[in-house]
């Protein structure tokens, strides 16, 4: 049942990415569905699934979006693996913790990509572009999780 | 209990490292390949997914655009209907102006404002009356031909009996051969010209005009065309069915000929005076 809810999250996140997230753009920033999916896949299925999903989603991003960088698969792999391996050790059932995990994941994801693009400008770029995006993505991600768990009634992540 | 995806720690690090190596290879190839052919090749693999996501994105826009276009289409249709109406009116009015120009000072233009029905005497009501110089028995015409005559005059409106109203009678002639007759309207609305000489050379399509006899309707106003021709041996005449030129179903504006029909009583008195003087 949890695997179903995770797939539902993937589908919903992708649908939201091309519909609602495009419309609720704030100051040029949009929530990043890729990171939301990676975080919940990592939390729900563990480090291997997280890493594999991260790699594949990065590859898909690279292929679909011409603006994407070649570092996308690496960024996805790192985020998926780290979340699956280490974030599962904290009380991630709490929405607040999930919010922090997504926030940090966006920063890591962006850091890998920005470093690949221009290592010297990494701190400035992180502050300038990633910080707002991280806040926005984490709020959107947790909202999506609440929708699935509280409204639809499916368990998304469980520590038991 | 371990999940199917959750492998032993050593294995997951190994898989992670393998994926990292793969990712770094992709990055290296991408950096070396200036033409980004790697991205191009990957893109080819993901084309179906790309087009699916693109379609999903487009769907909401298309839907919104569809709503806007539907609304615009409705506006344009409405506007088109109004313009058609105005164009028709402009065409009609142009015809009326041309007609009015060719009859300076003798015509009064009026708008049809009602059809009172049989109980109220039938015919039509026009928006001009005594105030504009209209009087009983004045002839009413349209650019196409004879409409009828005024039977009642009010201060600002008048009632007109049409040639299609039962009981209407006017003397008429065939334009081609000047054969005269009396045009009368039957109870079913058919206009029939009677008392035409049986040997008159009349064919279907001949134009019928007013003859001017009787002095109420001026001479030469086109009335209609001859339709069916019947012989009436008992009356020693022909009965010609006449189709009026004026389309009464679409009559909106008419002209009243501003010429008082002669008062026969006054004419008789004048004749008497002349005789006495002589």
Short mmCIF file of C-alpha atoms in Angstrom, two decimals, chain A:
data_model
loop_
_atom_site.label_atom_id
_atom_site.label_comp_id
_atom_site.label_asym_id
_atom_site.label_seq_id
_atom_site.Cartn_x
_atom_site.Cartn_y
_atom_site.Cartn_z
CA UNK A 1 0.00 0.00 0.00
CA UNK A 2 2.85 2.41 0.84
CA UNK A 3 4.52 1.71 -2.46
CA UNK A 4 1.25 2.63 -4.18
CA UNK A 5 1.08 5.90 -2.27
CA UNK A 6 4.68 6.65 -3.29
CA UNK A 7 3.84 6.10 -6.95
CA UNK A 8 0.79 8.26 -6.46
CA UNK A 9 3.11 10.94 -5.11
CA UNK A 10 5.34 10.60 -8.19
CA UNK A 11 2.36 10.97 -10.51
CA UNK A 12 0.86 13.85 -8.52
CA UNK A 13 4.20 15.64 -8.26
CA UNK A 14 4.73 15.37 -12.02
CA UNK A 15 1.19 16.55 -12.73
CA UNK A 16 1.61 19.42 -10.26
CA UNK A 17 4.95 20.30 -11.83
CA UNK A 18 3.36 20.87 -15.24
CA UNK A 19 0.14 22.43 -13.94
CA UNK A 20 -0.12 24.12 -10.54
CA UNK A 21 3.61 24.66 -9.89
CA UNK A 22 3.91 26.50 -13.19
CA UNK A 23 1.15 28.86 -12.19
CA UNK A 24 2.25 29.59 -8.65
CA UNK A 25 5.61 30.95 -9.72
CA UNK A 26 6.91 33.47 -7.14
CA UNK A 27 9.68 35.88 -8.11
CA UNK A 28 10.68 33.53 -10.90
CA UNK A 29 10.93 30.52 -8.54
CA UNK A 30 8.95 27.32 -8.83
CA UNK A 31 8.80 24.25 -6.60
CA UNK A 32 10.99 21.44 -7.94
CA UNK A 33 9.00 18.22 -8.23
CA UNK A 34 12.18 16.22 -8.90
CA UNK A 35 13.52 16.84 -5.42
CA UNK A 36 10.14 16.22 -3.77
CA UNK A 37 9.89 12.84 -5.51
CA UNK A 38 13.50 11.97 -4.63
CA UNK A 39 13.05 12.79 -0.96
CA UNK A 40 9.91 10.70 -0.54
CA UNK A 41 11.34 7.83 -2.61
CA UNK A 42 14.45 7.87 -0.42
CA UNK A 43 12.40 8.04 2.78
CA UNK A 44 9.95 5.39 1.64
CA UNK A 45 12.12 2.92 -0.24
CA UNK A 46 15.62 3.45 1.08
CA UNK A 47 19.01 4.47 -0.27
CA UNK A 48 19.23 2.14 -3.31
CA UNK A 49 15.84 3.09 -4.65
CA UNK A 50 16.60 6.73 -3.82
CA UNK A 51 19.91 6.64 -5.69
CA UNK A 52 18.43 4.80 -8.69
CA UNK A 53 15.47 7.15 -8.88
CA UNK A 54 17.79 10.11 -8.50
CA UNK A 55 19.96 8.91 -11.35
CA UNK A 56 17.00 8.17 -13.64
CA UNK A 57 15.17 11.38 -12.83
CA UNK A 58 18.39 13.34 -13.44
CA UNK A 59 18.80 11.56 -16.75
CA UNK A 60 15.18 12.27 -17.67
CA UNK A 61 15.63 15.94 -16.72
CA UNK A 62 18.74 16.10 -18.84
CA UNK A 63 16.90 14.67 -21.81
CA UNK A 64 13.63 16.53 -21.45
CA UNK A 65 14.86 19.97 -20.49
CA UNK A 66 17.40 21.33 -22.90
CA UNK A 67 18.48 23.82 -20.23
CA UNK A 68 19.42 21.05 -17.81
CA UNK A 69 23.04 20.32 -17.02
CA UNK A 70 24.91 17.05 -17.36
CA UNK A 71 25.32 17.07 -13.59
CA UNK A 72 21.61 16.30 -13.08
CA UNK A 73 22.05 12.48 -12.80
CA UNK A 74 24.85 12.93 -10.26
CA UNK A 75 22.84 15.46 -8.23
CA UNK A 76 19.82 13.15 -8.25
CA UNK A 77 21.89 10.13 -7.27
CA UNK A 78 23.51 11.97 -4.37
CA UNK A 79 20.26 13.39 -3.01
CA UNK A 80 18.34 10.12 -3.36
CA UNK A 81 21.08 8.11 -1.72
CA UNK A 82 21.76 10.55 1.13
CA UNK A 83 18.07 10.90 1.98
CA UNK A 84 17.56 7.12 1.87
CA UNK A 85 20.65 6.42 3.91
CA UNK A 86 20.78 9.18 6.51
CA UNK A 87 17.44 10.99 6.65
CA UNK A 88 15.71 7.75 7.56
CA UNK A 89 17.59 7.84 10.85
CA UNK A 90 15.67 10.91 12.05
CA UNK A 91 11.98 11.27 13.00
CA UNK A 92 10.93 11.83 9.43
CA UNK A 93 7.24 11.10 10.01
CA UNK A 94 6.95 14.63 11.34
CA UNK A 95 5.99 17.10 8.61
CA UNK A 96 8.39 19.63 10.07
CA UNK A 97 11.29 17.18 9.67
CA UNK A 98 10.16 16.41 6.14
CA UNK A 99 10.16 20.13 5.47
CA UNK A 100 13.77 20.40 6.66
CA UNK A 101 14.82 17.32 4.67
CA UNK A 102 13.34 18.72 1.46
CA UNK A 103 14.89 22.12 2.17
CA UNK A 104 18.40 20.64 2.63
CA UNK A 105 17.90 18.31 -0.36
CA UNK A 106 17.11 21.23 -2.68
CA UNK A 107 20.26 22.98 -1.49
CA UNK A 108 22.37 19.84 -2.08
CA UNK A 109 20.76 19.17 -5.47
CA UNK A 110 21.34 22.77 -6.58
CA UNK A 111 24.84 22.84 -5.08
CA UNK A 112 25.96 19.90 -7.23
CA UNK A 113 24.50 21.45 -10.37
CA UNK A 114 25.75 24.97 -9.64
CA UNK A 115 29.21 23.66 -8.80
CA UNK A 116 29.30 21.87 -12.12
CA UNK A 117 28.29 25.06 -13.90
CA UNK A 118 30.53 27.50 -12.01
CA UNK A 119 32.33 26.40 -8.88
CA UNK A 120 33.64 29.86 -8.01
CA UNK A 121 30.19 31.41 -7.96
CA UNK A 122 28.61 28.61 -5.94
CA UNK A 123 27.97 30.44 -2.61
CA UNK A 124 26.47 33.49 -4.30
CA UNK A 125 24.33 31.40 -6.63
CA UNK A 126 23.13 29.25 -3.72
CA UNK A 127 22.06 32.31 -1.77
CA UNK A 128 20.62 34.04 -4.76
CA UNK A 129 18.68 31.25 -6.44
CA UNK A 130 18.53 28.15 -4.29
CA UNK A 131 17.52 29.48 -0.90
CA UNK A 132 14.11 30.77 -2.02
CA UNK A 133 13.55 27.77 -4.20
CA UNK A 134 14.36 25.47 -1.27
CA UNK A 135 11.78 27.18 0.95
CA UNK A 136 9.18 27.08 -1.78
CA UNK A 137 9.85 23.44 -2.73
CA UNK A 138 9.79 22.22 0.88
CA UNK A 139 6.45 23.92 1.56
CA UNK A 140 4.98 22.53 -1.67
CA UNK A 141 6.36 19.04 -0.97
CA UNK A 142 4.96 18.84 2.55
CA UNK A 143 1.62 20.20 1.31
CA UNK A 144 1.54 17.41 -1.25
CA UNK A 145 2.37 14.84 1.45
CA UNK A 146 -0.41 16.22 3.67
CA UNK A 147 -2.84 15.98 0.75
CA UNK A 148 -1.95 12.34 0.16
CA UNK A 149 -1.84 11.30 3.84
CA UNK A 150 -4.61 13.39 5.39
CA UNK A 151 -7.03 13.98 2.54
CA UNK A 152 -6.62 10.87 0.36
CA UNK A 153 -5.79 8.79 3.45
CA UNK A 154 -2.74 6.90 2.16
CA UNK A 155 0.37 6.34 4.27
CA UNK A 156 3.36 7.87 2.48
CA UNK A 157 6.24 7.25 4.90
CA UNK A 158 6.41 5.07 7.96
CA UNK A 159 9.26 4.39 10.39
CA UNK A 160 7.81 1.15 11.68
#
